[in-house]
Amino acid sequence: MSGQAQAAAAIVRGRAGDITPRVGIVLGSGLGGLAADIAEATTVSYADLPGFSTPGVEGHAGQLIVGRLAGVPVACLQGRVHYYEGGPLSAVRVPIRTLKLLGCEILFATNAAGSLDVAAGPGSLMMISDHINMLPGNPLVGDNDDDFGPRFFAMDEAYDPALRDLLRQAAGDTNVTLHEGVYIACQGPNFETPAEIRAFAALGADAVGMSTVPEVLVARHCGLRVTAVSVLTNLAAGLGDEALSHDQTLKYAGAAARDMSTLLLAFLRALDAR
Ligand code: HPA
């Protein structure tokens, strides 16, 4: 597994020349367009990278892009795999560890999610402050690779407090409304039932989705600092009038992509100023 990440990193490094990325970015459903803003971009298809699975979902391209955003060297995963696609969750290890081997210190993850808070409606953004893992698996189950991190590791402050401060500052500077809350990851592929959503609200969830947690686990294991933002594409089941669908996810993710891009660029500028 580590061999695949090393091979993938070597391929990317060979093509991307002298750019050493500092921030790894995962673009979620409908947010792939943000990649168009990357300057000095080198694009490598997942098909050319050992251990990278090609995503099968519309709105997920399947390529790694190295370049600069707001002057900051970045490596962007345009497309991710999901549990519901049926492959092993361990497939998440290689892309995230490749980011680490390329030199990234920070993972900035994005996703589309349903909102459990009617005051945080479709098209708005939520910074993830913590998560609940309801996926029936974990990408780190199996032999531990000591080269990347220890067998057992902590998940308190998984969403880096200092980076959350920076994101709040970036949102304030750019007048982007940024909610904050707990993300709960479910296996999908169905959207939840209203009863499940009521149960998740009682558990303390503010947003529900089908991704991100596996990547955050792999990232924390190998010592990446993590920050994550959800685009709330719908009110969760039972809370709104619109029927839930992937088309709705893509529509509102597209509508919020400008705010996400504004926020991401302001965050990177603030990071660069430190
Ligand atoms: N539930 C799960 N995943 C989602 C949702 C939702 O309501 N919206 C976007 N992704």
mmCIF file of C-alpha atoms in Angstrom, residues 56-266:
data_model
loop_
_atom_site.group_PDB
_atom_site.id
_atom_site.type_symbol
_atom_site.label_atom_id
_atom_site.label_comp_id
_atom_site.label_asym_id
_atom_site.label_seq_id
_atom_site.Cartn_x
_atom_site.Cartn_y
_atom_site.Cartn_z
ATOM 1 C CA GLY A 56 -17.896 6.154 -10.797
ATOM 2 C CA VAL A 57 -20.175 9.028 -9.784
ATOM 3 C CA GLU A 58 -21.288 11.922 -11.955
ATOM 4 C CA GLY A 59 -19.665 15.140 -10.706
ATOM 5 C CA HIS A 60 -16.382 13.372 -9.844
ATOM 6 C CA ALA A 61 -13.710 13.627 -12.550
ATOM 7 C CA GLY A 62 -10.890 11.370 -11.321
ATOM 8 C CA GLN A 63 -7.715 13.379 -11.682
ATOM 9 C CA LEU A 64 -5.005 14.867 -9.501
ATOM 10 C CA ILE A 65 -3.979 18.442 -10.251
ATOM 11 C CA VAL A 66 -0.855 20.125 -8.909
ATOM 12 C CA GLY A 67 -0.466 23.882 -9.226
ATOM 13 C CA ARG A 68 -1.033 27.134 -7.367
ATOM 14 C CA LEU A 69 -4.165 28.640 -5.887
ATOM 15 C CA ALA A 70 -3.868 32.181 -4.523
ATOM 16 C CA GLY A 71 -0.107 31.653 -4.931
ATOM 17 C CA VAL A 72 -0.092 28.649 -2.557
ATOM 18 C CA PRO A 73 1.197 25.352 -3.986
ATOM 19 C CA VAL A 74 -1.641 22.815 -3.867
ATOM 20 C CA ALA A 75 -2.461 19.268 -4.941
ATOM 21 C CA CYS A 76 -6.082 18.765 -5.732
ATOM 22 C CA LEU A 77 -7.971 15.459 -5.832
ATOM 23 C CA GLN A 78 -10.755 16.093 -8.316
ATOM 24 C CA GLY A 79 -13.003 13.179 -7.510
ATOM 25 C CA ARG A 80 -13.130 10.613 -4.697
ATOM 26 C CA VAL A 81 -14.347 7.102 -4.139
ATOM 27 C CA HIS A 82 -17.296 6.346 -1.856
ATOM 28 C CA TYR A 83 -18.145 3.355 0.297
ATOM 29 C CA TYR A 84 -21.368 2.746 -1.668
ATOM 30 C CA GLU A 85 -19.393 2.118 -4.868
ATOM 31 C CA GLY A 86 -18.523 -1.246 -3.389
ATOM 32 C CA GLY A 87 -14.743 -1.170 -3.408
ATOM 33 C CA PRO A 88 -12.714 -1.545 -0.216
ATOM 34 C CA LEU A 89 -12.504 1.583 1.938
ATOM 35 C CA SER A 90 -8.738 1.030 2.079
ATOM 36 C CA ALA A 91 -8.722 2.510 -1.470
ATOM 37 C CA VAL A 92 -8.854 5.893 0.244
ATOM 38 C CA ARG A 93 -5.390 5.339 1.755
ATOM 39 C CA VAL A 94 -3.350 5.731 -1.431
ATOM 40 C CA PRO A 95 -4.646 9.132 -2.628
ATOM 41 C CA ILE A 96 -4.404 10.759 0.815
ATOM 42 C CA ARG A 97 -0.962 9.279 1.518
ATOM 43 C CA THR A 98 0.159 10.438 -1.917
ATOM 44 C CA LEU A 99 -0.743 13.992 -0.872
ATOM 45 C CA LYS A 100 1.341 13.512 2.264
ATOM 46 C CA LEU A 101 4.318 12.135 0.311
ATOM 47 C CA LEU A 102 4.101 15.030 -2.157
ATOM 48 C CA GLY A 103 4.745 17.371 0.772
ATOM 49 C CA CYS A 104 1.261 18.472 1.854
ATOM 50 C CA GLU A 105 0.895 19.517 5.498
ATOM 51 C CA ILE A 106 -2.822 20.253 5.352
ATOM 52 C CA LEU A 107 -5.892 18.534 3.919
ATOM 53 C CA PHE A 108 -8.799 20.767 2.899
ATOM 54 C CA ALA A 109 -11.767 18.474 2.209
ATOM 55 C CA THR A 110 -15.058 19.504 0.648
ATOM 56 C CA ASN A 111 -18.286 17.605 0.179
ATOM 57 C CA ALA A 112 -21.991 17.903 -0.489
ATOM 58 C CA ALA A 113 -24.260 17.182 2.462
ATOM 59 C CA GLY A 114 -27.831 17.407 3.650
ATOM 60 C CA SER A 115 -28.596 19.921 6.410
ATOM 61 C CA LEU A 116 -30.286 18.955 9.657
ATOM 62 C CA ASP A 117 -30.679 22.628 10.538
ATOM 63 C CA VAL A 118 -33.507 24.402 8.699
ATOM 64 C CA ALA A 119 -31.703 27.701 9.309
ATOM 65 C CA ALA A 120 -28.782 26.425 7.178
ATOM 66 C CA GLY A 121 -30.531 25.957 3.851
ATOM 67 C CA PRO A 122 -29.562 24.654 0.388
ATOM 68 C CA GLY A 123 -26.588 26.434 -1.128
ATOM 69 C CA SER A 124 -25.032 27.474 2.182
ATOM 70 C CA LEU A 125 -21.674 26.328 3.575
ATOM 71 C CA MET A 126 -20.845 24.547 6.832
ATOM 72 C CA MET A 127 -17.398 24.180 8.342
ATOM 73 C CA ILE A 128 -17.078 20.730 9.913
ATOM 74 C CA SER A 129 -16.150 20.992 13.587
ATOM 75 C CA ASP A 130 -16.301 17.254 14.321
ATOM 76 C CA HIS A 131 -17.779 14.082 12.865
ATOM 77 C CA ILE A 132 -19.692 10.910 13.689
ATOM 78 C CA ASN A 133 -18.697 7.849 11.679
ATOM 79 C CA MET A 134 -21.731 5.702 10.832
ATOM 80 C CA LEU A 135 -19.969 4.013 7.914
ATOM 81 C CA PRO A 136 -19.759 0.267 8.411
ATOM 82 C CA GLY A 137 -16.008 0.350 7.898
ATOM 83 C CA ASN A 138 -12.754 2.213 8.353
ATOM 84 C CA PRO A 139 -9.979 2.565 5.739
ATOM 85 C CA LEU A 140 -7.306 1.831 8.371
ATOM 86 C CA VAL A 141 -8.632 -1.604 9.305
ATOM 87 C CA GLY A 142 -5.968 -4.200 8.461
ATOM 88 C CA ASP A 143 -2.209 -4.155 8.896
ATOM 89 C CA ASN A 144 -0.903 -0.836 10.156
ATOM 90 C CA ASP A 145 1.717 0.889 8.038
ATOM 91 C CA ASP A 146 4.073 2.306 10.663
ATOM 92 C CA ASP A 147 5.762 4.475 8.028
ATOM 93 C CA PHE A 148 2.638 6.636 8.013
ATOM 94 C CA GLY A 149 1.387 6.557 11.574
ATOM 95 C CA PRO A 150 0.745 4.540 14.718
ATOM 96 C CA ARG A 151 -1.766 1.708 15.089
ATOM 97 C CA PHE A 152 -3.868 3.739 17.524
ATOM 98 C CA PHE A 153 -4.308 7.468 17.174
ATOM 99 C CA ALA A 154 -6.475 10.217 18.635
ATOM 100 C CA MET A 155 -9.394 11.884 16.869
ATOM 101 C CA ASP A 156 -10.086 14.723 19.293
ATOM 102 C CA GLU A 157 -9.392 18.005 17.527
ATOM 103 C CA ALA A 158 -9.342 16.093 14.226
ATOM 104 C CA TYR A 159 -10.582 19.297 12.594
ATOM 105 C CA ASP A 160 -7.658 21.540 13.461
ATOM 106 C CA PRO A 161 -8.731 24.374 15.808
ATOM 107 C CA ALA A 162 -6.207 26.875 14.416
ATOM 108 C CA LEU A 163 -7.295 26.146 10.835
ATOM 109 C CA ARG A 164 -10.927 26.544 11.889
ATOM 110 C CA ASP A 165 -10.046 29.997 13.250
ATOM 111 C CA LEU A 166 -8.408 30.792 9.933
ATOM 112 C CA LEU A 167 -11.493 29.642 8.015
ATOM 113 C CA ARG A 168 -13.759 31.788 10.206
ATOM 114 C CA GLN A 169 -11.469 34.718 9.525
ATOM 115 C CA ALA A 170 -11.521 33.976 5.775
ATOM 116 C CA ALA A 171 -15.326 33.810 5.799
ATOM 117 C CA GLY A 172 -15.566 37.100 7.704
ATOM 118 C CA ASP A 173 -13.108 38.836 5.365
ATOM 119 C CA THR A 174 -15.066 37.781 2.285
ATOM 120 C CA ASN A 175 -18.635 38.043 3.654
ATOM 121 C CA VAL A 176 -19.332 34.361 3.072
ATOM 122 C CA THR A 177 -21.814 32.927 5.581
ATOM 123 C CA LEU A 178 -20.177 29.911 7.210
ATOM 124 C CA HIS A 179 -22.189 27.652 9.495
ATOM 125 C CA GLU A 180 -20.367 25.240 11.791
ATOM 126 C CA GLY A 181 -21.358 21.796 12.891
ATOM 127 C CA VAL A 182 -20.990 18.062 13.182
ATOM 128 C CA TYR A 183 -20.967 15.908 10.030
ATOM 129 C CA ILE A 184 -22.339 12.384 10.164
ATOM 130 C CA ALA A 185 -21.170 9.939 7.490
ATOM 131 C CA CYS A 186 -23.617 7.269 6.281
ATOM 132 C CA GLN A 187 -22.992 4.485 3.810
ATOM 133 C CA GLY A 188 -25.664 5.427 1.238
ATOM 134 C CA PRO A 189 -26.378 5.082 -1.612
ATOM 135 C CA ASN A 190 -29.921 5.926 -0.516
ATOM 136 C CA PHE A 191 -30.677 9.219 1.125
ATOM 137 C CA GLU A 192 -31.786 8.734 4.724
ATOM 138 C CA THR A 193 -35.281 8.181 6.052
ATOM 139 C CA PRO A 194 -36.897 10.962 8.102
ATOM 140 C CA ALA A 195 -36.697 8.697 11.159
ATOM 141 C CA GLU A 196 -32.951 8.260 10.644
ATOM 142 C CA ILE A 197 -32.552 12.012 10.370
ATOM 143 C CA ARG A 198 -34.447 12.541 13.646
ATOM 144 C CA ALA A 199 -32.168 9.952 15.259
ATOM 145 C CA PHE A 200 -29.029 11.643 13.870
ATOM 146 C CA ALA A 201 -30.243 15.030 15.159
ATOM 147 C CA ALA A 202 -30.598 13.471 18.611
ATOM 148 C CA LEU A 203 -27.021 12.168 18.279
ATOM 149 C CA GLY A 204 -25.773 15.701 17.659
ATOM 150 C CA ALA A 205 -25.380 15.791 13.862
ATOM 151 C CA ASP A 206 -25.848 19.008 11.878
ATOM 152 C CA ALA A 207 -25.148 17.663 8.380
ATOM 153 C CA VAL A 208 -25.323 14.237 6.759
ATOM 154 C CA GLY A 209 -23.298 12.877 3.858
ATOM 155 C CA MET A 210 -21.655 9.794 2.376
ATOM 156 C CA SER A 211 -17.964 10.732 2.249
ATOM 157 C CA THR A 212 -15.051 12.635 3.806
ATOM 158 C CA VAL A 213 -14.727 10.717 7.092
ATOM 159 C CA PRO A 214 -12.553 7.950 5.529
ATOM 160 C CA GLU A 215 -10.208 10.584 4.066
ATOM 161 C CA VAL A 216 -10.036 12.451 7.370
ATOM 162 C CA LEU A 217 -9.153 9.219 9.201
ATOM 163 C CA VAL A 218 -6.288 8.454 6.798
ATOM 164 C CA ALA A 219 -5.136 12.081 6.913
ATOM 165 C CA ARG A 220 -5.089 12.255 10.721
ATOM 166 C CA HIS A 221 -3.314 8.905 10.923
ATOM 167 C CA CYS A 222 -0.417 10.259 8.834
ATOM 168 C CA GLY A 223 -0.328 13.583 10.646
ATOM 169 C CA LEU A 224 -1.961 15.888 8.114
ATOM 170 C CA ARG A 225 -3.791 18.833 9.668
ATOM 171 C CA VAL A 226 -7.390 18.753 8.481
ATOM 172 C CA THR A 227 -10.078 21.262 7.711
ATOM 173 C CA ALA A 228 -13.344 20.527 5.888
ATOM 174 C CA VAL A 229 -16.329 22.383 4.498
ATOM 175 C CA SER A 230 -19.691 20.967 3.405
ATOM 176 C CA VAL A 231 -21.931 22.506 0.787
ATOM 177 C CA LEU A 232 -25.410 21.992 2.169
ATOM 178 C CA THR A 233 -27.295 21.001 -0.960
ATOM 179 C CA ASN A 234 -30.654 20.172 0.637
ATOM 180 C CA LEU A 235 -32.535 19.978 3.870
ATOM 181 C CA ALA A 236 -32.182 16.400 5.110
ATOM 182 C CA ALA A 237 -35.056 13.929 4.634
ATOM 183 C CA GLY A 238 -38.287 14.996 6.281
ATOM 184 C CA LEU A 239 -37.179 18.595 6.836
ATOM 185 C CA GLY A 240 -37.853 20.176 3.428
ATOM 186 C CA ASP A 241 -40.378 20.149 0.586
ATOM 187 C CA GLU A 242 -38.051 19.323 -2.341
ATOM 188 C CA ALA A 243 -37.577 15.635 -3.272
ATOM 189 C CA LEU A 244 -33.982 14.520 -2.646
ATOM 190 C CA SER A 245 -31.933 13.567 -5.699
ATOM 191 C CA HIS A 246 -28.366 13.653 -6.994
ATOM 192 C CA ASP A 247 -29.492 16.277 -9.543
ATOM 193 C CA GLN A 248 -30.489 18.511 -6.643
ATOM 194 C CA THR A 249 -27.078 17.877 -5.040
ATOM 195 C CA LEU A 250 -25.281 18.910 -8.232
ATOM 196 C CA LYS A 251 -27.541 21.956 -8.749
ATOM 197 C CA TYR A 252 -26.971 23.455 -5.303
ATOM 198 C CA ALA A 253 -23.316 22.426 -5.158
ATOM 199 C CA GLY A 254 -22.856 24.305 -8.431
ATOM 200 C CA ALA A 255 -24.694 27.338 -7.018
ATOM 201 C CA ALA A 256 -22.506 27.355 -3.905
ATOM 202 C CA ALA A 257 -19.262 26.693 -5.781
ATOM 203 C CA ARG A 258 -18.538 30.428 -6.027
ATOM 204 C CA ASP A 259 -18.785 30.878 -2.254
ATOM 205 C CA MET A 260 -16.666 27.770 -1.720
ATOM 206 C CA SER A 261 -14.057 29.100 -4.134
ATOM 207 C CA THR A 262 -14.076 32.553 -2.475
ATOM 208 C CA LEU A 263 -13.674 30.941 0.937
ATOM 209 C CA LEU A 264 -10.929 28.559 -0.171
ATOM 210 C CA LEU A 265 -8.904 31.340 -1.824
ATOM 211 C CA ALA A 266 -9.275 33.609 1.230
#
